[in-house]
mmCIF file of C-alpha atoms and ligand atoms in Angstrom:
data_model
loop_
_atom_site.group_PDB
_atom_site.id
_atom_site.type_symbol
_atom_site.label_atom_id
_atom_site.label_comp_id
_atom_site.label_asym_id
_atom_site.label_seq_id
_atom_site.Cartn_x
_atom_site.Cartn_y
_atom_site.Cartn_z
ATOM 1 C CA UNK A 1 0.000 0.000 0.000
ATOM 2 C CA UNK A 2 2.597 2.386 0.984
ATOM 3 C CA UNK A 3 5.051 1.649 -2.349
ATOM 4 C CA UNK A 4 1.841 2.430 -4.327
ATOM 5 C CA UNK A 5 0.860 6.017 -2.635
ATOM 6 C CA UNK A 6 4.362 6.770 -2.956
ATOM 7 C CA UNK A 7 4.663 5.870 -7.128
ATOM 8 C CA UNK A 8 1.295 7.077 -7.511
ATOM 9 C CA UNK A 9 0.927 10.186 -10.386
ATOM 10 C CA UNK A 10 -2.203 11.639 -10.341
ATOM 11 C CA UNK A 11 -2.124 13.113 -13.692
ATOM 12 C CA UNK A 12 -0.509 9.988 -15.405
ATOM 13 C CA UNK A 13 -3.254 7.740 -14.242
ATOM 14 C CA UNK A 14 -6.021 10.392 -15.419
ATOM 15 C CA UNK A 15 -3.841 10.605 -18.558
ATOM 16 C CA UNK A 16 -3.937 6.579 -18.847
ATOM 17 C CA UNK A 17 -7.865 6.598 -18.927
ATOM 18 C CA UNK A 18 -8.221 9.694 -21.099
ATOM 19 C CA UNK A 19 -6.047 7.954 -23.963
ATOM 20 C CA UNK A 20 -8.752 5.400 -23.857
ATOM 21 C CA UNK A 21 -11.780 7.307 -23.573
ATOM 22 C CA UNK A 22 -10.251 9.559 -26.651
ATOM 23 C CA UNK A 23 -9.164 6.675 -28.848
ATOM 24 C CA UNK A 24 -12.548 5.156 -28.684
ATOM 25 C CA UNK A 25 -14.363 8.439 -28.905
ATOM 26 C CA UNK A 26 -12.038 9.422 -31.911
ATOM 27 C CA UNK A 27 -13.406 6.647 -34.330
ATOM 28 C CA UNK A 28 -17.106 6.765 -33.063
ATOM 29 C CA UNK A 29 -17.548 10.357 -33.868
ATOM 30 C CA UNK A 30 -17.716 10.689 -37.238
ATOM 31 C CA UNK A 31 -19.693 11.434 -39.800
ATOM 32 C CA UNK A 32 -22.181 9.549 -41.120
ATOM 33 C CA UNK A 33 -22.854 11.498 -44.177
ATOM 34 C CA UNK A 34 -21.769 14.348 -46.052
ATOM 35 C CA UNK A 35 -25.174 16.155 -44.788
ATOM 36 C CA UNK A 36 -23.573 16.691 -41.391
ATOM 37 C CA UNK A 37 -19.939 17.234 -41.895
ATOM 38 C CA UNK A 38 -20.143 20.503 -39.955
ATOM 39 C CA UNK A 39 -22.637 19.112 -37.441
ATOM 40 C CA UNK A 40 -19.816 16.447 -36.331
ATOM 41 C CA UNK A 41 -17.095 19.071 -37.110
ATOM 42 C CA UNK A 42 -18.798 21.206 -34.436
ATOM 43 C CA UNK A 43 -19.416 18.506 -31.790
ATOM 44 C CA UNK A 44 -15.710 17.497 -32.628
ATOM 45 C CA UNK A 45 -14.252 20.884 -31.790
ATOM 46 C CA UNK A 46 -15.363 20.775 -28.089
ATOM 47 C CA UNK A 47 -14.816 16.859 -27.283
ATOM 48 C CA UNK A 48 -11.036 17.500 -28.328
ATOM 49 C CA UNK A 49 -10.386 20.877 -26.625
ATOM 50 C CA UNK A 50 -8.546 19.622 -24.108
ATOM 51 C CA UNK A 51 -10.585 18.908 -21.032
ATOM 52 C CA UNK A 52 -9.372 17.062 -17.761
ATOM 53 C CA UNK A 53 -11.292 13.791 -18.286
ATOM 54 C CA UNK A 54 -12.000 13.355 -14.709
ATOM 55 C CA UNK A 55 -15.391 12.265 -15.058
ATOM 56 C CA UNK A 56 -14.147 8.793 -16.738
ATOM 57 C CA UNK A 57 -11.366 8.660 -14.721
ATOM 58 C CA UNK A 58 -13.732 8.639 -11.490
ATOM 59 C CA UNK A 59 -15.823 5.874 -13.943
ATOM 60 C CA UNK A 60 -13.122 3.467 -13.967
ATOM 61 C CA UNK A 61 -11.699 4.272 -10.559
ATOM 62 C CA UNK A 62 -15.284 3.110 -8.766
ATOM 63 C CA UNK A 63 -15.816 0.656 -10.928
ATOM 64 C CA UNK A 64 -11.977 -0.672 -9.842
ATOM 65 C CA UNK A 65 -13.064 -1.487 -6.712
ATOM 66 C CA UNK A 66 -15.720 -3.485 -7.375
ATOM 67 C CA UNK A 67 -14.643 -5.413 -10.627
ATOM 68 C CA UNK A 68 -11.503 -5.675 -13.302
ATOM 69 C CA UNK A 69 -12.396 -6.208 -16.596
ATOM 70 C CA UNK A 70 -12.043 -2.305 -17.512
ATOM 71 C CA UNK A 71 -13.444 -2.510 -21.248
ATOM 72 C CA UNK A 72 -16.779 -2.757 -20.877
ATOM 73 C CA UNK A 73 -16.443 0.563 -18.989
ATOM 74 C CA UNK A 74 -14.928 2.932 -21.734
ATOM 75 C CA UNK A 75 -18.632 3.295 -23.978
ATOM 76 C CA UNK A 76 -20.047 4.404 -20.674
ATOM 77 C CA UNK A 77 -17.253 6.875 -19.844
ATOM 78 C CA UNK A 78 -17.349 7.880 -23.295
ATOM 79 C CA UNK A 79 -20.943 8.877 -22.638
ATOM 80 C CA UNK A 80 -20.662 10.651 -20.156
ATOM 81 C CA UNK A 81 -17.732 13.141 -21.201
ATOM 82 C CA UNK A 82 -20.745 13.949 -24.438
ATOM 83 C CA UNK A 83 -22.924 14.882 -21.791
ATOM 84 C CA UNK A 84 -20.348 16.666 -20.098
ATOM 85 C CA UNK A 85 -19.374 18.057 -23.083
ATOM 86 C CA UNK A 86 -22.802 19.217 -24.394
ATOM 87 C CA UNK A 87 -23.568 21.038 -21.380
ATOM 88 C CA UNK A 88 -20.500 23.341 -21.180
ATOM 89 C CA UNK A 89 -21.480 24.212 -24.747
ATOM 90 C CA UNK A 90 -24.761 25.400 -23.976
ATOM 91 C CA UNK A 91 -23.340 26.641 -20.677
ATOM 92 C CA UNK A 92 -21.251 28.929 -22.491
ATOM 93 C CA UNK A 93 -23.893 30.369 -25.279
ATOM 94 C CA UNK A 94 -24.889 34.284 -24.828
ATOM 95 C CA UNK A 95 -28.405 32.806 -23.676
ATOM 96 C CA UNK A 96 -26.556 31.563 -20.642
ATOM 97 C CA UNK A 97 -23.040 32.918 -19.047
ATOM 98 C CA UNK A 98 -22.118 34.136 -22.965
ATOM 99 C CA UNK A 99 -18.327 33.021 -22.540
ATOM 100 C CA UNK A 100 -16.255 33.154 -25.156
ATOM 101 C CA UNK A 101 -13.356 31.385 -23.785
ATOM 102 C CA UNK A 102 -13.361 27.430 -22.614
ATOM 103 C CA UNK A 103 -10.538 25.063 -22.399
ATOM 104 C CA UNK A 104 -8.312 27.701 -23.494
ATOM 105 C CA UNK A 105 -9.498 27.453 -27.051
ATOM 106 C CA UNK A 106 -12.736 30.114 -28.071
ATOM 107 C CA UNK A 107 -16.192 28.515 -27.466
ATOM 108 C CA UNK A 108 -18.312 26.768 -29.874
ATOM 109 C CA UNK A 109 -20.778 28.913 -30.342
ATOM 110 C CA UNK A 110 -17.985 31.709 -31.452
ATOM 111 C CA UNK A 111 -16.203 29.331 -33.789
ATOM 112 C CA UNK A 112 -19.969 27.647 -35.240
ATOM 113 C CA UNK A 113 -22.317 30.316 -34.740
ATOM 114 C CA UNK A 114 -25.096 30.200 -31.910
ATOM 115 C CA UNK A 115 -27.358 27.533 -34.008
ATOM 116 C CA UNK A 116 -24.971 25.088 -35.038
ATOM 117 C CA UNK A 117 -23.332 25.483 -30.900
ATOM 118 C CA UNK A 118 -26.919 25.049 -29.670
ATOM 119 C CA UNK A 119 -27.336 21.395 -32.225
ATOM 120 C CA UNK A 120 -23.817 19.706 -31.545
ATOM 121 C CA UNK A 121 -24.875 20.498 -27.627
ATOM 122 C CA UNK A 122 -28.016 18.265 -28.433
ATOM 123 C CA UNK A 123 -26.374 16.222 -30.739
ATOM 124 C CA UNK A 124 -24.038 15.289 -27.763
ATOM 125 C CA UNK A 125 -26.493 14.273 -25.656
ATOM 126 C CA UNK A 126 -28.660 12.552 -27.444
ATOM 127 C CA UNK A 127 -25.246 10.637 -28.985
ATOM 128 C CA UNK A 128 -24.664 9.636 -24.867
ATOM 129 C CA UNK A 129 -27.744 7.581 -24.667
ATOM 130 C CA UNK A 130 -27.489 6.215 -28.264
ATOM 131 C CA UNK A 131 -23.664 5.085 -26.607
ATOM 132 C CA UNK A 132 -25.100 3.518 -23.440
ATOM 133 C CA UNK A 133 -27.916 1.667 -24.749
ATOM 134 C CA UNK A 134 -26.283 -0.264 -27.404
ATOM 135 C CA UNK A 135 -26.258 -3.582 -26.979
ATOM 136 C CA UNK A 136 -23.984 -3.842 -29.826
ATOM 137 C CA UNK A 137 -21.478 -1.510 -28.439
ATOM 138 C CA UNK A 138 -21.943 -3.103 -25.207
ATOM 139 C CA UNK A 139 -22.303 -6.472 -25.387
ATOM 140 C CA UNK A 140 -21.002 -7.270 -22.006
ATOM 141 C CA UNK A 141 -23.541 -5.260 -20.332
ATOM 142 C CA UNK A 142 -26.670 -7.272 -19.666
ATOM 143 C CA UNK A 143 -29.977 -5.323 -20.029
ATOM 144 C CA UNK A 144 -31.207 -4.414 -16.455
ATOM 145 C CA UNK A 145 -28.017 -2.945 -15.862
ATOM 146 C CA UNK A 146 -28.021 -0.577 -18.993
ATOM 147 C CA UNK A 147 -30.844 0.439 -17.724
ATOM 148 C CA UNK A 148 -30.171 1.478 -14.775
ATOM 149 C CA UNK A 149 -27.157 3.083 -15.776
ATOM 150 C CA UNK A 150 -29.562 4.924 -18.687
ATOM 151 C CA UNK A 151 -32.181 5.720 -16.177
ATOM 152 C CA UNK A 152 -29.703 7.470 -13.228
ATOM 153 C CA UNK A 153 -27.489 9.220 -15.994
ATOM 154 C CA UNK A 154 -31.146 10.391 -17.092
ATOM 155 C CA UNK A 155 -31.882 11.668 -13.472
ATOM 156 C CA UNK A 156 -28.663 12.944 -12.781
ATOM 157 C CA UNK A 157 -28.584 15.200 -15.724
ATOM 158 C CA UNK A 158 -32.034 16.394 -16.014
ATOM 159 C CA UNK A 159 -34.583 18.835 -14.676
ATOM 160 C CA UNK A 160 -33.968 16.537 -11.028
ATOM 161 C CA UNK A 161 -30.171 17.521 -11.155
ATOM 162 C CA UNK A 162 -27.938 18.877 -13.636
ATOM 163 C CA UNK A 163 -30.326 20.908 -15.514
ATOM 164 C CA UNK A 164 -32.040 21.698 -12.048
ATOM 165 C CA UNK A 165 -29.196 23.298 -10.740
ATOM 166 C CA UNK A 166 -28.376 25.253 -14.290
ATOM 167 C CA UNK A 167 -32.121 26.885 -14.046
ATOM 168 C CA UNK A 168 -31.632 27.738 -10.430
ATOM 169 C CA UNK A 169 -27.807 29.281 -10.975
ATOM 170 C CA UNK A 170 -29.551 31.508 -13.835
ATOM 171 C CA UNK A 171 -32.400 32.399 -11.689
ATOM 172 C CA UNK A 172 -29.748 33.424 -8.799
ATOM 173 C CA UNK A 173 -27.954 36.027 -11.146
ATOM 174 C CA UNK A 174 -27.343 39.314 -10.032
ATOM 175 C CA UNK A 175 -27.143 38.349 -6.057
ATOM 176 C CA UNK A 176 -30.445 36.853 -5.635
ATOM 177 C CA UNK A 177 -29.095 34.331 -3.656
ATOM 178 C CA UNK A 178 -28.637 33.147 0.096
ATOM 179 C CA UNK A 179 -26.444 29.829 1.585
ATOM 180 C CA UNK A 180 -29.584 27.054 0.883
ATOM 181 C CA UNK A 181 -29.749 28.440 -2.600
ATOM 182 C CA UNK A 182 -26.105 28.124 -3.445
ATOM 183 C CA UNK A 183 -25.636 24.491 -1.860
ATOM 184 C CA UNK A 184 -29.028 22.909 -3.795
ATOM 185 C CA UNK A 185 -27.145 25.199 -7.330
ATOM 186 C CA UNK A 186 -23.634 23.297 -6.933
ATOM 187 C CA UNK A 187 -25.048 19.994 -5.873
ATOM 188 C CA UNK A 188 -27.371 20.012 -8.777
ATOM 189 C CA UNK A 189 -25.310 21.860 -11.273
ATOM 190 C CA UNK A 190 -22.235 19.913 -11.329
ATOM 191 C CA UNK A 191 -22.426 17.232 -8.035
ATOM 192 C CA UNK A 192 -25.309 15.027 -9.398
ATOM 193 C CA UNK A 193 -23.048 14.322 -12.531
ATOM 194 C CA UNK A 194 -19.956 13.925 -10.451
ATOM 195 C CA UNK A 195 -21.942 11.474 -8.362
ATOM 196 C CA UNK A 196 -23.400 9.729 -10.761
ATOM 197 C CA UNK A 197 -20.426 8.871 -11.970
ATOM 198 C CA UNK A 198 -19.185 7.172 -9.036
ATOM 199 C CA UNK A 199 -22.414 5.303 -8.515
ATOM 200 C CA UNK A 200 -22.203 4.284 -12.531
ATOM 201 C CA UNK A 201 -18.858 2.441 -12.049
ATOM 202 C CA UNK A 202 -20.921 0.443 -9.397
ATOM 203 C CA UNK A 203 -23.325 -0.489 -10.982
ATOM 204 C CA UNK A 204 -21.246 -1.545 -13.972
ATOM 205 C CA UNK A 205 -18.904 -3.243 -11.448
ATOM 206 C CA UNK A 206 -22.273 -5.251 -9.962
ATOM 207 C CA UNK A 207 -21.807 -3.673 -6.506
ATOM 208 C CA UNK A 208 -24.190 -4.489 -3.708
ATOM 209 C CA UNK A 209 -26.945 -1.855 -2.311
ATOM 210 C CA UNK A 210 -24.846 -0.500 0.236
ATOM 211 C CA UNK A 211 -21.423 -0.252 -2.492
ATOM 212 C CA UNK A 212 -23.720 1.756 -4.823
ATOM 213 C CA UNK A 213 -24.662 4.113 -2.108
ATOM 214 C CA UNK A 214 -21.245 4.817 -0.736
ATOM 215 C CA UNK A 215 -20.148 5.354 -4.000
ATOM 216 C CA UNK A 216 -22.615 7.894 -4.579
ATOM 217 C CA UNK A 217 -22.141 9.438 -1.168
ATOM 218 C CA UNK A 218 -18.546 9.721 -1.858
ATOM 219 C CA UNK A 219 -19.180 11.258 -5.168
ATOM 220 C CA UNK A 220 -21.520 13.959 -3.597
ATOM 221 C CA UNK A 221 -18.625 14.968 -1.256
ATOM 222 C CA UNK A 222 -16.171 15.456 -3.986
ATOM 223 C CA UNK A 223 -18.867 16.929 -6.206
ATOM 224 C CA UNK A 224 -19.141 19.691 -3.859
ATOM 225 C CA UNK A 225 -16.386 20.054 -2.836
ATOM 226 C CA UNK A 226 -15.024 20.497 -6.754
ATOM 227 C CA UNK A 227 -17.272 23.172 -7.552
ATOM 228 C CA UNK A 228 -16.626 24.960 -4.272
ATOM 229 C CA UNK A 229 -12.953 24.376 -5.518
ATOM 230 C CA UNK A 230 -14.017 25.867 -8.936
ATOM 231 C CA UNK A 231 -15.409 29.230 -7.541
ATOM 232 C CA UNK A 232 -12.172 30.104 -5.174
ATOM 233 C CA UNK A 233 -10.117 29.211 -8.760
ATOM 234 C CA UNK A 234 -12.505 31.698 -10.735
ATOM 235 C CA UNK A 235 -11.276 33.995 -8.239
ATOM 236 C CA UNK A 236 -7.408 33.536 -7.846
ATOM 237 C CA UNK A 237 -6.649 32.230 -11.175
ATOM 238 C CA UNK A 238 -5.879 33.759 -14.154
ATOM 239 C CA UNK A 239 -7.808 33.123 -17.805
ATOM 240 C CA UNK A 240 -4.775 31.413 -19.011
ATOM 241 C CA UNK A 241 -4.420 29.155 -15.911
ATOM 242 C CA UNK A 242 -8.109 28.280 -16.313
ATOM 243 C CA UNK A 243 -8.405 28.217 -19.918
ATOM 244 C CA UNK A 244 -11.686 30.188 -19.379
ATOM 245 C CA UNK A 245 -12.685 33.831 -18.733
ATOM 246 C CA UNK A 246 -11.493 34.522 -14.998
ATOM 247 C CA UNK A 247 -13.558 36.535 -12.535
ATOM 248 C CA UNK A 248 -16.386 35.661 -14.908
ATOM 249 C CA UNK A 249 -18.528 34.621 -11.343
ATOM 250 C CA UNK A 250 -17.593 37.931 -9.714
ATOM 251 C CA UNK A 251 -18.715 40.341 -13.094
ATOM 252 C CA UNK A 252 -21.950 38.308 -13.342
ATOM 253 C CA UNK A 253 -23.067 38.217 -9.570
ATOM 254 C CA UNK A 254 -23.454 34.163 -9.301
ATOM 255 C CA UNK A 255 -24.506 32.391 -6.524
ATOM 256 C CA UNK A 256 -20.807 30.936 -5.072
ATOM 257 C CA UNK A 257 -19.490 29.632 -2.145
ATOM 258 C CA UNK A 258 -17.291 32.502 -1.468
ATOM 259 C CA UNK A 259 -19.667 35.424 -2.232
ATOM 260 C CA UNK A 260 -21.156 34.093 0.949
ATOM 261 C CA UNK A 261 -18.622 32.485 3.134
ATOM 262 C CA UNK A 262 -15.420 34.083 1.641
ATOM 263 C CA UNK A 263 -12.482 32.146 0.124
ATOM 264 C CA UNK A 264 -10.919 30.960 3.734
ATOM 265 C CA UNK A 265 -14.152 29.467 5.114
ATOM 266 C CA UNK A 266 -15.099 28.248 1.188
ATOM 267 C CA UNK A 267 -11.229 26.124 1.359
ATOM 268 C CA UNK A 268 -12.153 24.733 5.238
ATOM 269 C CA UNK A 269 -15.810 23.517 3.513
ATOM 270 C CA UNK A 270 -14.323 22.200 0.443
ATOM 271 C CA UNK A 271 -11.492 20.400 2.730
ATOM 272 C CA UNK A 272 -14.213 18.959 5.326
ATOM 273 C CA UNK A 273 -16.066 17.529 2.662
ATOM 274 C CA UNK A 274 -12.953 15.665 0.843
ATOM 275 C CA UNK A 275 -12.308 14.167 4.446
ATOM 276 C CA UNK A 276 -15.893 13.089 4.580
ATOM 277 C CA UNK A 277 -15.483 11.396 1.605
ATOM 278 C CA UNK A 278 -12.178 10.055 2.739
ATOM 279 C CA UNK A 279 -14.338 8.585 5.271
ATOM 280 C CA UNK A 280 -16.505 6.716 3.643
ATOM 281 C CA UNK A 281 -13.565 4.588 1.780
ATOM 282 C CA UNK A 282 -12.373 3.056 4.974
ATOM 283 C CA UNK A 283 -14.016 -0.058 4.189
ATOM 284 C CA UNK A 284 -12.734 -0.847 0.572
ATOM 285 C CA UNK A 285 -9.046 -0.811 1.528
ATOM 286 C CA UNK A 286 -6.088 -0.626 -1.010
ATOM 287 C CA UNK A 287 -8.696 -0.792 -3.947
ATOM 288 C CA UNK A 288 -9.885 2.289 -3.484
ATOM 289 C CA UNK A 289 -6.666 4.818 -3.572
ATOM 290 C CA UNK A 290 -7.157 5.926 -6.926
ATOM 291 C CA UNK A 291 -10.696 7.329 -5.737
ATOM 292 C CA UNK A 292 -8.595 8.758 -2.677
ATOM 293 C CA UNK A 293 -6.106 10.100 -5.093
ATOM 294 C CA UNK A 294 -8.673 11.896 -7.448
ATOM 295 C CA UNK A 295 -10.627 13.336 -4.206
ATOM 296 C CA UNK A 296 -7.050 14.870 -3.187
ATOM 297 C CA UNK A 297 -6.723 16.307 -7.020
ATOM 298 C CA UNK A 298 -9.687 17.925 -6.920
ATOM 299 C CA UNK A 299 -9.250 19.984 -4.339
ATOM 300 C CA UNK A 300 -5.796 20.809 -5.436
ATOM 301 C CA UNK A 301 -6.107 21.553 -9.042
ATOM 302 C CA UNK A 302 -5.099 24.754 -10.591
ATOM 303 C CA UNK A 303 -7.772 24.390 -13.536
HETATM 304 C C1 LIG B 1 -30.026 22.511 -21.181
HETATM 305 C C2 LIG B 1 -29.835 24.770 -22.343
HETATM 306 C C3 LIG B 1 -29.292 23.743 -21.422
HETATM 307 C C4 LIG B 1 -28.107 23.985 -20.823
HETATM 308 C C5 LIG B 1 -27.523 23.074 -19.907
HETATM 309 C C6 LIG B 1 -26.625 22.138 -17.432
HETATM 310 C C7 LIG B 1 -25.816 23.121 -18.159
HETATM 311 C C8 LIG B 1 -26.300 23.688 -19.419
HETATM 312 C C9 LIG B 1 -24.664 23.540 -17.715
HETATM 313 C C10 LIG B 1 -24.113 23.109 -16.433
HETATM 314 C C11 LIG B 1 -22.732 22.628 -16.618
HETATM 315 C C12 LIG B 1 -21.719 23.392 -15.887
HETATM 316 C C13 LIG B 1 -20.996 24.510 -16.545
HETATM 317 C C14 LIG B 1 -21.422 23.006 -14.670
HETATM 318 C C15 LIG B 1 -20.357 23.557 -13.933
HETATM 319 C C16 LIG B 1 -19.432 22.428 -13.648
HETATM 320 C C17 LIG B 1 -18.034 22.672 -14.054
HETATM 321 C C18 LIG B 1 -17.152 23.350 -13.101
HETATM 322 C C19 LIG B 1 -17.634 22.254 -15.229
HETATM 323 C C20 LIG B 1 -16.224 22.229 -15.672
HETATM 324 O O1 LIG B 1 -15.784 20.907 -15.496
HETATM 325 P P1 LIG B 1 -14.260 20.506 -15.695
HETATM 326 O O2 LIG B 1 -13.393 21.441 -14.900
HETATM 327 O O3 LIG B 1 -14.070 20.824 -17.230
HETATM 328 O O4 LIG B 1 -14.107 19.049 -15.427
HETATM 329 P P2 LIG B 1 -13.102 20.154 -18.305
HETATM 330 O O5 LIG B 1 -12.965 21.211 -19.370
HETATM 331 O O6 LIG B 1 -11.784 19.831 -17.666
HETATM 332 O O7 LIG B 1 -13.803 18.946 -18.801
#
């Protein structure tokens, strides 16, 4: 245990699961005909920017401690980086925080135009469920547990959580906010996904009742505790460490962790919850370090 903390790289292992995630992702997205060249051109342009890949390497990482045959996960994780994808794209559009500026390359929108932005976001998503319910893309996956992986990604990301949180972080612009209102924006906004992500490589792992929920419990923890990270970084970065507009939170009023508690108290929260979630791993021993590893990198990221 202690030889592997010490060897472990953060980065390389995200790194190791991105490679696969991207290879797969680079000959699925294509085009299909010459109709939608610039369709898949557009959706394209944001799946390659450049982004962390957390979200499959937190896939893989749950699903490590349950199971080992790692790919029948990659589809899945593919998925959900689309979703992921999809909804920074229509985060960014002038309808919404009108950024022009995301993983340090301009946004869709401002390369594609508004219309074609607003169709590879829905393209994107759509394309996540066409992923995860294949059975020909996943024949190792039996039925009952696509669908329960379909159905929570479905929950997670819609008007009961991601989406959720999106409406309620527009409705909040311009300081119309108090403490409840910012903790039900970030655990909607970005925590559901987060969390669903650690519950997904459960499921896919066939984890018991009580495995599913701790993962899911975990991922809540570091959910939070990355967006809480996210606002402090909007704050004390700059655009070219973030690879998106700085002080963008700050110029549009949004409901943050430290517009109410300031950044001091927003670190202790963000810190409390990562040893919550540290918590919760004491039972799966040296299987779960990567998941302790990536709960340590989020709260010490510098994008
Ligand atoms: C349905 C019209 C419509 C819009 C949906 C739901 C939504 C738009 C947007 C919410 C997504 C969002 C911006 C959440 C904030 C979470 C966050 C900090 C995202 C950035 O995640 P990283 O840092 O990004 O993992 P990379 O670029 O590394 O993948």
């Amino acid at each position: 245990m202690r030889s592997l903390q010490m060897n472990f790289n953060i980065k390389n292992y995200i790194n190791f699961w991105a490679k696969k995630v991207d290879s797969w992702l680079d000959s699925y997205l294509i085009s299909t005909d010459p109709h939608i060249n610039g369709l898949t051109d557009s959706m394209r342009y944001s799946v390659f920017a450049g982004g962390k890949r957390l979200r499959p390497a937190l896939i893989y990482s749950s699903f490590g401690v349950f199971d080992g045959y790692f790919d029948k996960v990659t589809p899945f994780a593919a998925a959900v980086e689309l979703l992921h994808t999809y909804s920074l794209i229509h985060d960014d559009l002038p309808a919404m925080d009108d950024d022009d500026l995301r993983r340090g390359k301009p946004t869709n929108h401002v390369v594609f135009g508004e219309g074609v932005a607003i169709l590879a976001g829905d393209a994107l998503l759509t394309k996540s469920f066409e992923i995860m319910t294949s059975r020909e893309l996943n024949p190792d996956v039996e039925p009952e547990i696509m669908l329960e992986a379909a159905n929570k990604f479905a929950i997670a990301t819609g008007d009961r959580g991601m989406v959720g949180g999106q409406f309620a972080d527009l409705k909040a612009e311009g300081g119309n906010f108090d403490e409840n209102t910012v903790a039900f924006i970030h655990m909607n906004k970005t925590s559901a996904l987060i969390a669903y992500c650690l519950e997904l490589g459960a499921i896919l792992g066939y984890a018991d009742e009580k495995g599913k929920k701790d993962m899911l419990l975990f991922g809540k923890n570091i959910g939070l505790a990355f967006q809480i990270v996210d606002d402090i970084l909007d704050l004390t970065s700059t655009s070219e460490e973030l690879g998106k507009n700085a002080k963008s939170d700050l110029k549009k009023d949004k409901a943050t962790y430290p517009a109410i508690f300031g950044i001091e108290k927003s670190k202790r929260i963000a810190d409390d919850l990562i040893n919550t979630a540290f918590s919760i791993l004491d039972n799966y021993g040296e299987a779960a370090l990567p998941l302790k590893e990536l709960a340590k990198f989020v709260i010490q990221r510098s994008n």
